[in-house]
Amino acid sequence: MIIKRLDAPSTEGAYLCEKACLDEAWSLSDIAAMVDREDAVYLVALYGDTVCGTLGALIVLDEMQITNVATLPQFRRRGIAGELLQEALLTAKGEGCTAAFLEVETANAPAIALYQKYGFASVGLRKGFYKGKDAYIFKKQL
Ligand SMILES: CC(C)(COP(=O)(O)OP(=O)(O)OC[C@H]1O[C@@H](n2cnc3c(N)ncnc32)[C@H](O)[C@@H]1OP(=O)(O)O)[C@@H](O)C(=O)NCCC(=O)NCCS
């Protein structure tokens, strides 16, 4: 398994991975647009030619906002999301970020456990953030 920045050949696989995992997956064109955005960090995990994991993030001033993390169901619990997250955090540090943020639905126990394992903690709540469902705001100081 390798982790790399999104490129044109991996765009469709990233789209399929997001679609299989996320209620609010991005469109193919939204993902394709991330390839050239200088403020975007979009990582893919590749197993052969298959995109088995994705992580999208934006850098705004000295903060990274992680917008989506997904691992295809058949590849879960093998450390893929953890590797994507660590790589994204390293990139954020390298870009001079001092903190990383994300939102996670309060009922999403696997994702909450993932983020806590890598040092994120809740700093607030967004009421109704995901189609009416509440989300924690998670932060990790870098
Ligand atoms: C959340 C998600 C990205 C985790 O991906 P993954 O590649 O399976 O995660 P990892 O294997 O790297 O797990 C790292 C840690 O996260 C936690 N974790 C992951 N899945 C878990 C689960 N189902 N139950 C409990 N803890 C879990 C564990 O602490 C795990 O470490 P461990 O295996 O040493 O116990 C994946 O379940 C997914 O795509 N879910 C649907 C999309 C989603 O909810 N994304 C997050 C939106 S905010």
PDB file of C-alpha atoms and ligand atoms in Angstrom:
ATOM      1  CA  MET A   1       0.000   0.000   0.000  1.00  0.00           C
ATOM      2  CA  ILE A   2       1.331   3.428  -0.861  1.00  0.00           C
ATOM      3  CA  ILE A   3       0.122   6.890   0.066  1.00  0.00           C
ATOM      4  CA  LYS A   4       0.496   9.748  -2.375  1.00  0.00           C
ATOM      5  CA  ARG A   5      -1.007  13.050  -3.390  1.00  0.00           C
ATOM      6  CA  LEU A   6      -4.050  12.865  -5.639  1.00  0.00           C
ATOM      7  CA  ASP A   7      -3.195  13.001  -9.335  1.00  0.00           C
ATOM      8  CA  ALA A   8      -5.295  12.773 -12.496  1.00  0.00           C
ATOM      9  CA  PRO A   9      -5.074   8.961 -12.812  1.00  0.00           C
ATOM     10  CA  SER A  10      -6.246   8.406  -9.221  1.00  0.00           C
ATOM     11  CA  THR A  11      -9.159  10.863  -9.373  1.00  0.00           C
ATOM     12  CA  GLU A  12     -11.854   8.414 -10.426  1.00  0.00           C
ATOM     13  CA  GLY A  13     -10.743   5.853  -7.837  1.00  0.00           C
ATOM     14  CA  ALA A  14     -10.861   8.541  -5.151  1.00  0.00           C
ATOM     15  CA  TYR A  15     -14.383   9.425  -6.230  1.00  0.00           C
ATOM     16  CA  LEU A  16     -15.479   5.762  -6.069  1.00  0.00           C
ATOM     17  CA  CYS A  17     -13.895   5.353  -2.635  1.00  0.00           C
ATOM     18  CA  GLU A  18     -15.644   8.443  -1.261  1.00  0.00           C
ATOM     19  CA  LYS A  19     -18.950   7.390  -2.818  1.00  0.00           C
ATOM     20  CA  ALA A  20     -18.735   3.958  -1.192  1.00  0.00           C
ATOM     21  CA  CYS A  21     -18.014   5.438   2.249  1.00  0.00           C
ATOM     22  CA  LEU A  22     -19.504   8.886   2.753  1.00  0.00           C
ATOM     23  CA  ASP A  23     -23.089  10.199   2.784  1.00  0.00           C
ATOM     24  CA  GLU A  24     -21.851  13.546   1.515  1.00  0.00           C
ATOM     25  CA  ALA A  25     -19.205  12.367  -0.954  1.00  0.00           C
ATOM     26  CA  TRP A  26     -17.769  14.939  -3.314  1.00  0.00           C
ATOM     27  CA  SER A  27     -18.535  14.868  -7.030  1.00  0.00           C
ATOM     28  CA  LEU A  28     -15.936  13.646  -9.514  1.00  0.00           C
ATOM     29  CA  SER A  29     -15.371  17.209 -10.733  1.00  0.00           C
ATOM     30  CA  ASP A  30     -14.944  18.544  -7.172  1.00  0.00           C
ATOM     31  CA  ILE A  31     -12.300  15.899  -6.499  1.00  0.00           C
ATOM     32  CA  ALA A  32     -10.575  16.515  -9.848  1.00  0.00           C
ATOM     33  CA  ALA A  33     -10.365  20.206  -8.949  1.00  0.00           C
ATOM     34  CA  MET A  34      -8.308  19.314  -5.843  1.00  0.00           C
ATOM     35  CA  VAL A  35      -5.375  18.152  -8.018  1.00  0.00           C
ATOM     36  CA  ASP A  36      -4.374  21.706  -8.897  1.00  0.00           C
ATOM     37  CA  ARG A  37      -5.463  23.599  -5.776  1.00  0.00           C
ATOM     38  CA  GLU A  38      -2.447  24.924  -3.920  1.00  0.00           C
ATOM     39  CA  ASP A  39      -4.391  25.193  -0.647  1.00  0.00           C
ATOM     40  CA  ALA A  40      -5.572  21.567  -0.856  1.00  0.00           C
ATOM     41  CA  VAL A  41      -3.982  18.412   0.513  1.00  0.00           C
ATOM     42  CA  TYR A  42      -5.797  15.432  -0.963  1.00  0.00           C
ATOM     43  CA  LEU A  43      -4.145  12.068  -0.297  1.00  0.00           C
ATOM     44  CA  VAL A  44      -4.983   8.658  -1.677  1.00  0.00           C
ATOM     45  CA  ALA A  45      -3.982   5.218  -0.403  1.00  0.00           C
ATOM     46  CA  LEU A  46      -3.318   2.846  -3.279  1.00  0.00           C
ATOM     47  CA  TYR A  47      -3.404  -0.938  -3.136  1.00  0.00           C
ATOM     48  CA  GLY A  48      -2.212  -1.871  -6.619  1.00  0.00           C
ATOM     49  CA  ASP A  49      -4.414   0.239  -8.859  1.00  0.00           C
ATOM     50  CA  THR A  50      -7.245   0.451  -6.335  1.00  0.00           C
ATOM     51  CA  VAL A  51      -7.765   3.623  -4.347  1.00  0.00           C
ATOM     52  CA  CYS A  52      -8.639   2.072  -0.988  1.00  0.00           C
ATOM     53  CA  GLY A  53      -8.505   5.238   1.118  1.00  0.00           C
ATOM     54  CA  THR A  54      -8.783   8.995   0.770  1.00  0.00           C
ATOM     55  CA  LEU A  55      -8.201  12.069   2.902  1.00  0.00           C
ATOM     56  CA  GLY A  56      -9.033  15.594   1.827  1.00  0.00           C
ATOM     57  CA  ALA A  57      -7.977  18.755   3.619  1.00  0.00           C
ATOM     58  CA  LEU A  58      -7.641  22.470   3.057  1.00  0.00           C
ATOM     59  CA  ILE A  59      -5.015  24.756   4.499  1.00  0.00           C
ATOM     60  CA  VAL A  60      -6.291  28.151   5.589  1.00  0.00           C
ATOM     61  CA  LEU A  61      -3.564  30.419   6.940  1.00  0.00           C
ATOM     62  CA  ASP A  62      -1.941  28.401   9.756  1.00  0.00           C
ATOM     63  CA  GLU A  63      -4.708  25.822  10.169  1.00  0.00           C
ATOM     64  CA  MET A  64      -5.516  22.582   8.391  1.00  0.00           C
ATOM     65  CA  GLN A  65      -9.203  21.744   8.012  1.00  0.00           C
ATOM     66  CA  ILE A  66      -9.687  18.038   7.298  1.00  0.00           C
ATOM     67  CA  THR A  67     -12.851  17.648   5.260  1.00  0.00           C
ATOM     68  CA  ASN A  68     -13.123  13.942   4.516  1.00  0.00           C
ATOM     69  CA  VAL A  69     -11.509  10.642   5.465  1.00  0.00           C
ATOM     70  CA  ALA A  70     -12.629   7.332   3.991  1.00  0.00           C
ATOM     71  CA  THR A  71     -11.416   3.742   3.713  1.00  0.00           C
ATOM     72  CA  LEU A  72     -13.200   1.227   1.495  1.00  0.00           C
ATOM     73  CA  PRO A  73     -15.117  -1.218   3.731  1.00  0.00           C
ATOM     74  CA  GLN A  74     -13.062  -4.255   2.682  1.00  0.00           C
ATOM     75  CA  PHE A  75      -9.794  -2.466   3.618  1.00  0.00           C
ATOM     76  CA  ARG A  76     -10.785  -1.208   7.072  1.00  0.00           C
ATOM     77  CA  ARG A  77      -8.919  -1.858  10.336  1.00  0.00           C
ATOM     78  CA  ARG A  78      -5.585  -2.167   8.558  1.00  0.00           C
ATOM     79  CA  GLY A  79      -4.285   1.230   9.575  1.00  0.00           C
ATOM     80  CA  ILE A  80      -4.990   2.983   6.272  1.00  0.00           C
ATOM     81  CA  ALA A  81      -6.909   5.968   7.653  1.00  0.00           C
ATOM     82  CA  GLY A  82      -4.297   6.294  10.383  1.00  0.00           C
ATOM     83  CA  GLU A  83      -1.508   6.458   7.817  1.00  0.00           C
ATOM     84  CA  LEU A  84      -3.410   8.998   5.733  1.00  0.00           C
ATOM     85  CA  LEU A  85      -4.026  11.105   8.809  1.00  0.00           C
ATOM     86  CA  GLN A  86      -0.399  11.019   9.934  1.00  0.00           C
ATOM     87  CA  GLU A  87       0.792  11.970   6.452  1.00  0.00           C
ATOM     88  CA  ALA A  88      -1.692  14.857   6.303  1.00  0.00           C
ATOM     89  CA  LEU A  89      -0.571  16.104   9.719  1.00  0.00           C
ATOM     90  CA  LEU A  90       3.092  15.930   8.673  1.00  0.00           C
ATOM     91  CA  THR A  91       2.243  17.940   5.566  1.00  0.00           C
ATOM     92  CA  ALA A  92       0.347  20.465   7.675  1.00  0.00           C
ATOM     93  CA  LYS A  93       3.347  20.896   9.974  1.00  0.00           C
ATOM     94  CA  GLY A  94       5.634  21.251   6.994  1.00  0.00           C
ATOM     95  CA  GLU A  95       3.380  24.008   5.663  1.00  0.00           C
ATOM     96  CA  GLY A  96       3.613  25.855   8.976  1.00  0.00           C
ATOM     97  CA  CYS A  97       0.204  24.941  10.383  1.00  0.00           C
ATOM     98  CA  THR A  98      -0.197  25.165  14.147  1.00  0.00           C
ATOM     99  CA  ALA A  99      -3.455  23.208  14.439  1.00  0.00           C
ATOM    100  CA  ALA A 100      -5.705  20.791  12.561  1.00  0.00           C
ATOM    101  CA  PHE A 101      -9.496  20.747  12.792  1.00  0.00           C
ATOM    102  CA  LEU A 102     -12.310  18.506  11.596  1.00  0.00           C
ATOM    103  CA  GLU A 103     -15.958  17.775  12.267  1.00  0.00           C
ATOM    104  CA  VAL A 104     -17.159  14.290  13.140  1.00  0.00           C
ATOM    105  CA  GLU A 105     -20.715  13.134  13.712  1.00  0.00           C
ATOM    106  CA  THR A 106     -21.293  12.456  17.409  1.00  0.00           C
ATOM    107  CA  ALA A 107     -22.592   8.937  16.581  1.00  0.00           C
ATOM    108  CA  ASN A 108     -19.612   7.961  14.390  1.00  0.00           C
ATOM    109  CA  ALA A 109     -17.742   5.849  16.940  1.00  0.00           C
ATOM    110  CA  PRO A 110     -15.112   4.402  14.523  1.00  0.00           C
ATOM    111  CA  ALA A 111     -14.108   7.854  13.270  1.00  0.00           C
ATOM    112  CA  ILE A 112     -14.080   9.330  16.785  1.00  0.00           C
ATOM    113  CA  ALA A 113     -11.809   6.489  17.944  1.00  0.00           C
ATOM    114  CA  LEU A 114      -9.537   7.080  14.938  1.00  0.00           C
ATOM    115  CA  TYR A 115      -9.139  10.792  15.610  1.00  0.00           C
ATOM    116  CA  GLN A 116      -8.651  10.329  19.357  1.00  0.00           C
ATOM    117  CA  LYS A 117      -5.947   7.734  18.676  1.00  0.00           C
ATOM    118  CA  TYR A 118      -4.015  10.377  16.750  1.00  0.00           C
ATOM    119  CA  GLY A 119      -4.389  13.088  19.370  1.00  0.00           C
ATOM    120  CA  PHE A 120      -7.526  14.981  18.390  1.00  0.00           C
ATOM    121  CA  ALA A 121      -9.935  16.101  21.124  1.00  0.00           C
ATOM    122  CA  SER A 122     -13.331  17.734  21.064  1.00  0.00           C
ATOM    123  CA  VAL A 123     -13.380  21.511  21.433  1.00  0.00           C
ATOM    124  CA  GLY A 124     -17.054  22.089  20.654  1.00  0.00           C
ATOM    125  CA  LEU A 125     -20.276  20.932  19.057  1.00  0.00           C
ATOM    126  CA  ARG A 126     -21.967  21.936  15.808  1.00  0.00           C
ATOM    127  CA  LYS A 127     -25.716  21.359  16.162  1.00  0.00           C
ATOM    128  CA  GLY A 128     -27.298  19.741  13.086  1.00  0.00           C
ATOM    129  CA  PHE A 129     -24.049  19.862  11.091  1.00  0.00           C
ATOM    130  CA  TYR A 130     -24.624  16.631   9.111  1.00  0.00           C
ATOM    131  CA  LYS A 131     -28.172  16.682   7.708  1.00  0.00           C
ATOM    132  CA  GLY A 132     -29.543  17.587  11.121  1.00  0.00           C
ATOM    133  CA  LYS A 133     -27.158  15.366  13.074  1.00  0.00           C
ATOM    134  CA  ASP A 134     -24.786  16.928  15.574  1.00  0.00           C
ATOM    135  CA  ALA A 135     -21.031  16.924  15.064  1.00  0.00           C
ATOM    136  CA  TYR A 136     -18.108  17.431  17.392  1.00  0.00           C
ATOM    137  CA  ILE A 137     -15.447  19.919  16.396  1.00  0.00           C
ATOM    138  CA  PHE A 138     -12.140  18.098  16.902  1.00  0.00           C
ATOM    139  CA  LYS A 139      -8.789  19.832  17.161  1.00  0.00           C
ATOM    140  CA  LYS A 140      -5.193  18.723  17.328  1.00  0.00           C
ATOM    141  CA  GLN A 141      -2.461  21.183  18.203  1.00  0.00           C
ATOM    142  CA  LEU A 142       0.546  20.662  15.943  1.00  0.00           C
TER     143      LEU A 142
HETATM  144  C1  LIG B   1     -13.460   5.886  10.067  1.00  0.00           C
HETATM  145  C2  LIG B   1     -12.662   5.180   8.956  1.00  0.00           C
HETATM  146  C3  LIG B   1     -12.093   6.230   7.998  1.00  0.00           C
HETATM  147  C4  LIG B   1     -11.509   4.396   9.631  1.00  0.00           C
HETATM  148  O1  LIG B   1     -10.701   3.848   8.578  1.00  0.00           O
HETATM  149  P1  LIG B   1      -9.687   2.622   8.836  1.00  0.00           P
HETATM  150  O2  LIG B   1      -8.721   2.622   7.701  1.00  0.00           O
HETATM  151  O3  LIG B   1     -10.451   1.391   9.078  1.00  0.00           O
HETATM  152  O4  LIG B   1      -8.971   3.089  10.174  1.00  0.00           O
HETATM  153  P2  LIG B   1      -7.601   2.482  10.782  1.00  0.00           P
HETATM  154  O5  LIG B   1      -7.486   1.033  10.431  1.00  0.00           O
HETATM  155  O6  LIG B   1      -6.489   3.369  10.401  1.00  0.00           O
HETATM  156  O7  LIG B   1      -7.900   2.607  12.335  1.00  0.00           O
HETATM  157  C5  LIG B   1      -7.106   3.422  13.191  1.00  0.00           C
HETATM  158  C6  LIG B   1      -7.768   3.438  14.565  1.00  0.00           C
HETATM  159  O8  LIG B   1      -9.070   3.992  14.476  1.00  0.00           O
HETATM  160  C7  LIG B   1      -9.941   3.336  15.420  1.00  0.00           C
HETATM  161  N1  LIG B   1     -10.984   2.631  14.688  1.00  0.00           N
HETATM  162  C8  LIG B   1     -11.108   2.505  13.346  1.00  0.00           C
HETATM  163  N2  LIG B   1     -12.228   1.811  13.042  1.00  0.00           N
HETATM  164  C9  LIG B   1     -12.808   1.486  14.213  1.00  0.00           C
HETATM  165  C10 LIG B   1     -13.993   0.777  14.550  1.00  0.00           C
HETATM  166  N3  LIG B   1     -14.794   0.248  13.620  1.00  0.00           N
HETATM  167  N4  LIG B   1     -14.309   0.648  15.861  1.00  0.00           N
HETATM  168  C11 LIG B   1     -13.515   1.177  16.815  1.00  0.00           C
HETATM  169  N5  LIG B   1     -12.361   1.861  16.550  1.00  0.00           N
HETATM  170  C12 LIG B   1     -12.027   2.022  15.264  1.00  0.00           C
HETATM  171  C13 LIG B   1      -9.046   2.382  16.177  1.00  0.00           C
HETATM  172  O9  LIG B   1      -8.502   3.088  17.281  1.00  0.00           O
HETATM  173  C14 LIG B   1      -7.974   2.077  15.171  1.00  0.00           C
HETATM  174  O10 LIG B   1      -6.784   1.654  15.740  1.00  0.00           O
HETATM  175  P3  LIG B   1      -6.580   0.065  16.068  1.00  0.00           P
HETATM  176  O11 LIG B   1      -6.956  -0.681  14.808  1.00  0.00           O
HETATM  177  O12 LIG B   1      -5.131  -0.024  16.434  1.00  0.00           O
HETATM  178  O13 LIG B   1      -7.517  -0.248  17.188  1.00  0.00           O
HETATM  179  C15 LIG B   1     -13.544   4.152   8.191  1.00  0.00           C
HETATM  180  O14 LIG B   1     -14.259   3.366   9.130  1.00  0.00           O
HETATM  181  C16 LIG B   1     -14.544   4.780   7.230  1.00  0.00           C
HETATM  182  O15 LIG B   1     -14.243   5.038   6.061  1.00  0.00           O
HETATM  183  N6  LIG B   1     -15.776   5.042   7.725  1.00  0.00           N
HETATM  184  C17 LIG B   1     -16.823   5.636   6.871  1.00  0.00           C
HETATM  185  C18 LIG B   1     -16.502   7.065   6.527  1.00  0.00           C
HETATM  186  C19 LIG B   1     -16.349   7.946   7.753  1.00  0.00           C
HETATM  187  O16 LIG B   1     -17.081   7.844   8.728  1.00  0.00           O
HETATM  188  N7  LIG B   1     -15.339   8.845   7.687  1.00  0.00           N
HETATM  189  C20 LIG B   1     -15.066   9.803   8.728  1.00  0.00           C
HETATM  190  C21 LIG B   1     -15.902  11.011   8.507  1.00  0.00           C
HETATM  191  S1  LIG B   1     -15.581  12.249   9.746  1.00  0.00           S
END
